[in-house]
PDB file of N, CA and C in Angstrom:
ATOM      1  N   MET A 900       7.562  15.100 -61.460  1.00 53.00           N
ATOM      2  CA  MET A 900       6.654  13.983 -61.340  1.00 53.00           C
ATOM      3  C   MET A 900       5.216  14.500 -61.476  1.00 53.00           C
ATOM      4  N   SER A 901       4.445  13.972 -62.395  1.00 62.00           N
ATOM      5  CA  SER A 901       3.071  14.413 -62.610  1.00 62.00           C
ATOM      6  C   SER A 901       2.116  13.555 -61.781  1.00 62.00           C
ATOM      7  N   THR A 902       1.022  14.181 -61.374  1.00 65.00           N
ATOM      8  CA  THR A 902       0.017  13.466 -60.597  1.00 65.00           C
ATOM      9  C   THR A 902      -1.064  12.957 -61.538  1.00 65.00           C
ATOM     10  N   PRO A 903      -1.562  11.770 -61.314  1.00 68.00           N
ATOM     11  CA  PRO A 903      -2.630  11.264 -62.196  1.00 68.00           C
ATOM     12  C   PRO A 903      -3.925  12.039 -61.970  1.00 68.00           C
ATOM     13  N   GLU A 904      -4.643  12.265 -63.049  1.00 80.00           N
ATOM     14  CA  GLU A 904      -5.915  12.987 -62.956  1.00 80.00           C
ATOM     15  C   GLU A 904      -6.996  12.064 -62.404  1.00 80.00           C
ATOM     16  N   THR A 905      -7.888  12.619 -61.609  1.00 80.00           N
ATOM     17  CA  THR A 905      -8.999  11.831 -61.096  1.00 80.00           C
ATOM     18  C   THR A 905     -10.109  11.814 -62.140  1.00 80.00           C
ATOM     19  N   PRO A 906     -10.734  10.674 -62.358  1.00 76.00           N
ATOM     20  CA  PRO A 906     -11.789  10.597 -63.378  1.00 76.00           C
ATOM     21  C   PRO A 906     -13.043  11.346 -62.929  1.00 76.00           C
ATOM     22  N   LEU A 907     -13.765  11.880 -63.895  1.00 71.00           N
ATOM     23  CA  LEU A 907     -15.014  12.579 -63.619  1.00 71.00           C
ATOM     24  C   LEU A 907     -16.089  11.603 -63.157  1.00 71.00           C
ATOM     25  N   LEU A 908     -16.194  10.469 -63.821  1.00 78.00           N
ATOM     26  CA  LEU A 908     -17.157   9.430 -63.459  1.00 78.00           C
ATOM     27  C   LEU A 908     -16.402   8.118 -63.269  1.00 78.00           C
ATOM     28  N   LYS A 909     -16.881   7.310 -62.363  1.00 84.00           N
ATOM     29  CA  LYS A 909     -16.248   6.022 -62.112  1.00 84.00           C
ATOM     30  C   LYS A 909     -17.337   4.957 -62.047  1.00 84.00           C
ATOM     31  N   VAL A 910     -17.210   3.913 -62.854  1.00 86.00           N
ATOM     32  CA  VAL A 910     -18.172   2.816 -62.857  1.00 86.00           C
ATOM     33  C   VAL A 910     -17.762   1.861 -61.740  1.00 86.00           C
ATOM     34  N   VAL A 911     -18.648   1.706 -60.753  1.00 90.00           N
ATOM     35  CA  VAL A 911     -18.350   0.867 -59.600  1.00 90.00           C
ATOM     36  C   VAL A 911     -18.842  -0.554 -59.821  1.00 90.00           C
ATOM     37  N   ARG A 912     -19.958  -0.685 -60.479  1.00 90.00           N
ATOM     38  CA  ARG A 912     -20.547  -2.004 -60.654  1.00 90.00           C
ATOM     39  C   ARG A 912     -21.142  -2.103 -62.053  1.00 90.00           C
ATOM     40  N   GLY A 913     -21.015  -3.242 -62.669  1.00 90.00           N
ATOM     41  CA  GLY A 913     -21.593  -3.458 -63.988  1.00 90.00           C
ATOM     42  C   GLY A 913     -20.572  -3.248 -65.090  1.00 90.00           C
ATOM     43  N   ASN A 914     -21.041  -3.378 -66.313  1.00 91.00           N
ATOM     44  CA  ASN A 914     -20.175  -3.237 -67.476  1.00 91.00           C
ATOM     45  C   ASN A 914     -20.942  -2.459 -68.549  1.00 91.00           C
ATOM     46  N   PRO A 915     -21.040  -1.117 -68.415  1.00 92.00           N
ATOM     47  CA  PRO A 915     -21.826  -0.344 -69.385  1.00 92.00           C
ATOM     48  C   PRO A 915     -21.096  -0.239 -70.723  1.00 92.00           C
ATOM     49  N   ASP A 916     -21.886  -0.147 -71.784  1.00 92.00           N
ATOM     50  CA  ASP A 916     -21.281   0.040 -73.100  1.00 92.00           C
ATOM     51  C   ASP A 916     -21.092   1.538 -73.366  1.00 92.00           C
ATOM     52  N   ASP A 917     -20.564   1.875 -74.512  1.00 92.00           N
ATOM     53  CA  ASP A 917     -20.262   3.273 -74.833  1.00 92.00           C
ATOM     54  C   ASP A 917     -21.514   4.146 -74.862  1.00 92.00           C
ATOM     55  N   ALA A 918     -22.626   3.620 -75.355  1.00 94.00           N
ATOM     56  CA  ALA A 918     -23.868   4.401 -75.436  1.00 94.00           C
ATOM     57  C   ALA A 918     -24.397   4.716 -74.043  1.00 94.00           C
ATOM     58  N   GLU A 919     -24.318   3.753 -73.134  1.00 92.00           N
ATOM     59  CA  GLU A 919     -24.790   3.993 -71.758  1.00 92.00           C
ATOM     60  C   GLU A 919     -23.902   5.010 -71.042  1.00 92.00           C
ATOM     61  N   LEU A 920     -22.595   4.936 -71.238  1.00 91.00           N
ATOM     62  CA  LEU A 920     -21.704   5.929 -70.640  1.00 91.00           C
ATOM     63  C   LEU A 920     -21.951   7.318 -71.223  1.00 91.00           C
ATOM     64  N   ALA A 921     -22.226   7.398 -72.510  1.00 91.00           N
ATOM     65  CA  ALA A 921     -22.525   8.686 -73.136  1.00 91.00           C
ATOM     66  C   ALA A 921     -23.823   9.271 -72.577  1.00 91.00           C
ATOM     67  N   ALA A 922     -24.829   8.417 -72.372  1.00 93.00           N
ATOM     68  CA  ALA A 922     -26.097   8.895 -71.807  1.00 93.00           C
ATOM     69  C   ALA A 922     -25.897   9.375 -70.372  1.00 93.00           C
ATOM     70  N   LEU A 923     -25.122   8.644 -69.600  1.00 90.00           N
ATOM     71  CA  LEU A 923     -24.858   9.048 -68.218  1.00 90.00           C
ATOM     72  C   LEU A 923     -24.098  10.372 -68.164  1.00 90.00           C
ATOM     73  N   THR A 924     -23.120  10.518 -69.032  1.00 88.00           N
ATOM     74  CA  THR A 924     -22.356  11.764 -69.082  1.00 88.00           C
ATOM     75  C   THR A 924     -23.252  12.938 -69.467  1.00 88.00           C
ATOM     76  N   ALA A 925     -24.163  12.727 -70.407  1.00 90.00           N
ATOM     77  CA  ALA A 925     -25.083  13.798 -70.819  1.00 90.00           C
ATOM     78  C   ALA A 925     -26.006  14.190 -69.678  1.00 90.00           C
ATOM     79  N   VAL A 926     -26.487  13.217 -68.925  1.00 90.00           N
ATOM     80  CA  VAL A 926     -27.387  13.514 -67.797  1.00 90.00           C
ATOM     81  C   VAL A 926     -26.642  14.286 -66.712  1.00 90.00           C
ATOM     82  N   VAL A 927     -25.426  13.870 -66.393  1.00 86.00           N
ATOM     83  CA  VAL A 927     -24.646  14.561 -65.353  1.00 86.00           C
ATOM     84  C   VAL A 927     -24.305  15.974 -65.813  1.00 86.00           C
ATOM     85  N   ALA A 928     -23.916  16.153 -67.075  1.00 84.00           N
ATOM     86  CA  ALA A 928     -23.593  17.481 -67.585  1.00 84.00           C
ATOM     87  C   ALA A 928     -24.821  18.388 -67.576  1.00 84.00           C
ATOM     88  N   ALA A 929     -25.988  17.837 -67.905  1.00 86.00           N
ATOM     89  CA  ALA A 929     -27.217  18.643 -67.882  1.00 86.00           C
ATOM     90  C   ALA A 929     -27.587  19.025 -66.457  1.00 86.00           C
ATOM     91  N   ALA A 930     -27.360  18.126 -65.509  1.00 83.00           N
ATOM     92  CA  ALA A 930     -27.684  18.427 -64.110  1.00 83.00           C
ATOM     93  C   ALA A 930     -26.772  19.513 -63.569  1.00 83.00           C
ATOM     94  N   VAL A 931     -25.519  19.485 -63.953  1.00 78.00           N
ATOM     95  CA  VAL A 931     -24.581  20.511 -63.491  1.00 78.00           C
ATOM     96  C   VAL A 931     -24.923  21.853 -64.135  1.00 78.00           C
ATOM     97  N   GLY A 932     -25.302  21.846 -65.409  1.00 77.00           N
ATOM     98  CA  GLY A 932     -25.623  23.084 -66.109  1.00 77.00           C
ATOM     99  C   GLY A 932     -26.975  23.654 -65.739  1.00 77.00           C
ATOM    100  N   ALA A 933     -27.847  22.880 -65.111  1.00 74.00           N
ATOM    101  CA  ALA A 933     -29.203  23.333 -64.797  1.00 74.00           C
ATOM    102  C   ALA A 933     -29.310  23.929 -63.396  1.00 74.00           C
ATOM    103  N   ARG A 934     -28.189  24.187 -62.766  1.00 74.00           N
ATOM    104  CA  ARG A 934     -28.260  24.804 -61.438  1.00 74.00           C
ATOM    105  C   ARG A 934     -28.898  26.179 -61.526  1.00 74.00           C
ATOM    106  N   ALA A 935     -29.542  26.563 -60.462  1.00 72.00           N
ATOM    107  CA  ALA A 935     -30.201  27.867 -60.432  1.00 72.00           C
ATOM    108  C   ALA A 935     -29.140  28.970 -60.486  1.00 72.00           C
ATOM    109  N   PRO A 936     -29.389  30.018 -61.253  1.00 76.00           N
ATOM    110  CA  PRO A 936     -28.419  31.115 -61.304  1.00 76.00           C
ATOM    111  C   PRO A 936     -28.350  31.834 -59.960  1.00 76.00           C
ATOM    112  N   GLU A 937     -27.205  32.398 -59.695  1.00 79.00           N
ATOM    113  CA  GLU A 937     -27.044  33.107 -58.431  1.00 79.00           C
ATOM    114  C   GLU A 937     -27.867  34.390 -58.474  1.00 79.00           C
ATOM    115  N   PRO A 938     -28.491  34.739 -57.360  1.00 83.00           N
ATOM    116  CA  PRO A 938     -29.296  35.965 -57.345  1.00 83.00           C
ATOM    117  C   PRO A 938     -28.419  37.199 -57.508  1.00 83.00           C
ATOM    118  N   ALA A 939     -29.026  38.248 -58.019  1.00 80.00           N
ATOM    119  CA  ALA A 939     -28.295  39.506 -58.184  1.00 80.00           C
ATOM    120  C   ALA A 939     -27.899  40.036 -56.812  1.00 80.00           C
ATOM    121  N   PRO A 940     -26.764  40.700 -56.732  1.00 80.00           N
ATOM    122  CA  PRO A 940     -26.345  41.223 -55.431  1.00 80.00           C
ATOM    123  C   PRO A 940     -27.336  42.260 -54.918  1.00 80.00           C
ATOM    124  N   LYS A 941     -27.582  42.221 -53.636  1.00 80.00           N
ATOM    125  CA  LYS A 941     -28.530  43.142 -53.016  1.00 80.00           C
ATOM    126  C   LYS A 941     -27.913  44.536 -52.960  1.00 80.00           C
ATOM    127  N   ARG A 942     -28.711  45.530 -53.279  1.00 75.00           N
ATOM    128  CA  ARG A 942     -28.239  46.912 -53.235  1.00 75.00           C
ATOM    129  C   ARG A 942     -28.017  47.299 -51.773  1.00 75.00           C
ATOM    130  N   ASP A 943     -26.843  47.830 -51.507  1.00 76.00           N
ATOM    131  CA  ASP A 943     -26.507  48.188 -50.132  1.00 76.00           C
ATOM    132  C   ASP A 943     -27.348  49.361 -49.640  1.00 76.00           C
ATOM    133  N   SER A 944     -27.356  50.430 -50.397  1.00 80.00           N
ATOM    134  CA  SER A 944     -28.043  51.620 -49.933  1.00 80.00           C
ATOM    135  C   SER A 944     -28.466  52.469 -51.124  1.00 80.00           C
ATOM    136  N   TRP A 945     -29.676  52.947 -51.083  1.00 76.00           N
ATOM    137  CA  TRP A 945     -30.130  53.878 -52.126  1.00 76.00           C
ATOM    138  C   TRP A 945     -29.421  55.220 -51.978  1.00 76.00           C
ATOM    139  N   TRP A 946     -29.002  55.553 -50.780  1.00 78.00           N
ATOM    140  CA  TRP A 946     -28.318  56.821 -50.552  1.00 78.00           C
ATOM    141  C   TRP A 946     -26.959  56.842 -51.235  1.00 78.00           C
ATOM    142  N   ALA A 947     -26.303  55.691 -51.341  1.00 79.00           N
ATOM    143  CA  ALA A 947     -24.979  55.629 -51.936  1.00 79.00           C
ATOM    144  C   ALA A 947     -25.032  55.453 -53.452  1.00 79.00           C
ATOM    145  N   ASP A 948     -26.203  55.385 -54.040  1.00 77.00           N
ATOM    146  CA  ASP A 948     -26.343  55.175 -55.470  1.00 77.00           C
ATOM    147  C   ASP A 948     -25.898  56.424 -56.236  1.00 77.00           C
ATOM    148  N   LYS A 949     -24.897  56.268 -57.080  1.00 79.00           N
ATOM    149  CA  LYS A 949     -24.366  57.410 -57.835  1.00 79.00           C
ATOM    150  C   LYS A 949     -25.305  57.829 -58.978  1.00 79.00           C
ATOM    151  N   ALA A 950     -26.262  56.996 -59.334  1.00 75.00           N
ATOM    152  CA  ALA A 950     -27.201  57.349 -60.395  1.00 75.00           C
ATOM    153  C   ALA A 950     -28.087  58.527 -59.988  1.00 75.00           C
ATOM    154  N   SER A 951     -28.230  58.740 -58.703  1.00 72.00           N
ATOM    155  CA  SER A 951     -29.053  59.865 -58.255  1.00 72.00           C
ATOM    156  C   SER A 951     -28.380  61.203 -58.522  1.00 72.00           C
ATOM    157  N   LEU A 952     -27.072  61.186 -58.813  1.00 76.00           N
ATOM    158  CA  LEU A 952     -26.368  62.428 -59.109  1.00 76.00           C
ATOM    159  C   LEU A 952     -26.640  62.912 -60.530  1.00 76.00           C
ATOM    160  N   VAL A 953     -27.137  62.025 -61.380  1.00 80.00           N
ATOM    161  CA  VAL A 953     -27.449  62.392 -62.753  1.00 80.00           C
ATOM    162  C   VAL A 953     -28.859  62.970 -62.760  1.00 80.00           C
ATOM    163  N   ARG A 954     -28.995  64.145 -63.259  1.00 73.00           N
ATOM    164  CA  ARG A 954     -30.315  64.769 -63.251  1.00 73.00           C
ATOM    165  C   ARG A 954     -30.822  64.966 -64.665  1.00 73.00           C
ATOM    166  N   ALA A 955     -32.077  65.280 -64.766  1.00 71.00           N
ATOM    167  CA  ALA A 955     -32.689  65.523 -66.070  1.00 71.00           C
ATOM    168  C   ALA A 955     -32.142  66.826 -66.649  1.00 71.00           C
ATOM    169  N   PRO A 956     -32.056  66.925 -67.961  1.00 72.00           N
ATOM    170  CA  PRO A 956     -31.565  68.171 -68.559  1.00 72.00           C
ATOM    171  C   PRO A 956     -32.530  69.330 -68.277  1.00 72.00           C
ATOM    172  N   LEU A 957     -31.976  70.513 -68.256  1.00 71.00           N
ATOM    173  CA  LEU A 957     -32.778  71.709 -68.010  1.00 71.00           C
ATOM    174  C   LEU A 957     -33.669  71.990 -69.214  1.00 71.00           C
ATOM    175  N   ALA A 958     -34.882  72.399 -68.929  1.00 70.00           N
ATOM    176  CA  ALA A 958     -35.829  72.730 -69.993  1.00 70.00           C
ATOM    177  C   ALA A 958     -36.241  74.190 -69.826  1.00 70.00           C
ATOM    178  N   PRO A 959     -35.523  75.106 -70.498  1.00 78.00           N
ATOM    179  CA  PRO A 959     -35.864  76.522 -70.337  1.00 78.00           C
ATOM    180  C   PRO A 959     -37.203  76.847 -70.995  1.00 78.00           C
ATOM    181  N   GLY A 960     -37.849  77.831 -70.467  1.00 81.00           N
ATOM    182  CA  GLY A 960     -39.111  78.269 -71.039  1.00 81.00           C
ATOM    183  C   GLY A 960     -39.952  78.965 -69.989  1.00 81.00           C
ATOM    184  N   GLU A 961     -41.089  79.441 -70.417  1.00 83.00           N
ATOM    185  CA  GLU A 961     -41.968  80.165 -69.508  1.00 83.00           C
ATOM    186  C   GLU A 961     -42.514  79.219 -68.450  1.00 83.00           C
ATOM    187  N   GLY A 962     -42.349  79.562 -67.184  1.00 77.00           N
ATOM    188  CA  GLY A 962     -42.843  78.755 -66.083  1.00 77.00           C
ATOM    189  C   GLY A 962     -41.958  77.552 -65.752  1.00 77.00           C
ATOM    190  N   ALA A 963     -40.778  77.481 -66.337  1.00 77.00           N
ATOM    191  CA  ALA A 963     -39.905  76.329 -66.101  1.00 77.00           C
ATOM    192  C   ALA A 963     -39.450  76.292 -64.646  1.00 77.00           C
ATOM    193  N   TRP A 964     -39.190  77.445 -64.060  1.00 75.00           N
ATOM    194  CA  TRP A 964     -38.749  77.459 -62.663  1.00 75.00           C
ATOM    195  C   TRP A 964     -39.831  76.911 -61.750  1.00 75.00           C
ATOM    196  N   ARG A 965     -41.102  77.174 -62.096  1.00 75.00           N
ATOM    197  CA  ARG A 965     -42.215  76.688 -61.291  1.00 75.00           C
ATOM    198  C   ARG A 965     -42.386  75.174 -61.457  1.00 75.00           C
ATOM    199  N   ALA A 966     -42.231  74.708 -62.708  1.00 72.00           N
ATOM    200  CA  ALA A 966     -42.389  73.297 -62.992  1.00 72.00           C
ATOM    201  C   ALA A 966     -41.239  72.462 -62.440  1.00 72.00           C
ATOM    202  N   SER A 967     -40.090  73.103 -62.155  1.00 69.00           N
ATOM    203  CA  SER A 967     -38.941  72.351 -61.665  1.00 69.00           C
ATOM    204  C   SER A 967     -39.184  71.799 -60.260  1.00 69.00           C
ATOM    205  N   ALA A 968     -40.108  72.380 -59.520  1.00 74.00           N
ATOM    206  CA  ALA A 968     -40.371  71.929 -58.166  1.00 74.00           C
ATOM    207  C   ALA A 968     -41.514  70.899 -58.123  1.00 74.00           C
ATOM    208  N   LEU A 969     -42.196  70.683 -59.227  1.00 66.00           N
ATOM    209  CA  LEU A 969     -43.295  69.755 -59.251  1.00 66.00           C
ATOM    210  C   LEU A 969     -42.774  68.318 -59.362  1.00 66.00           C
ATOM    211  N   PRO A 970     -43.454  67.345 -58.767  1.00 66.00           N
ATOM    212  CA  PRO A 970     -43.014  65.965 -58.905  1.00 66.00           C
ATOM    213  C   PRO A 970     -43.194  65.471 -60.337  1.00 66.00           C
ATOM    214  N   ARG A 971     -42.371  64.518 -60.735  1.00 60.00           N
ATOM    215  CA  ARG A 971     -42.418  64.011 -62.117  1.00 60.00           C
ATOM    216  C   ARG A 971     -43.220  62.775 -62.202  1.00 60.00           C
TER     217      ARG A 971
END
């Protein structure tokens, strides 16, 4: 036994024509699509970020060991 589907829109009063129903459907669809996007998830911890494990490539040369301790 199948269950009847519930209509998306229901006209309670009046007798709209096809153009009015199309305009109403377009407005409702635009309102549903215009919701604000969900915010990006908040970063839990900078300490747990695996990107910090990736380091810059080594640059050999004169004074490189000294420059390795300098801030970038």
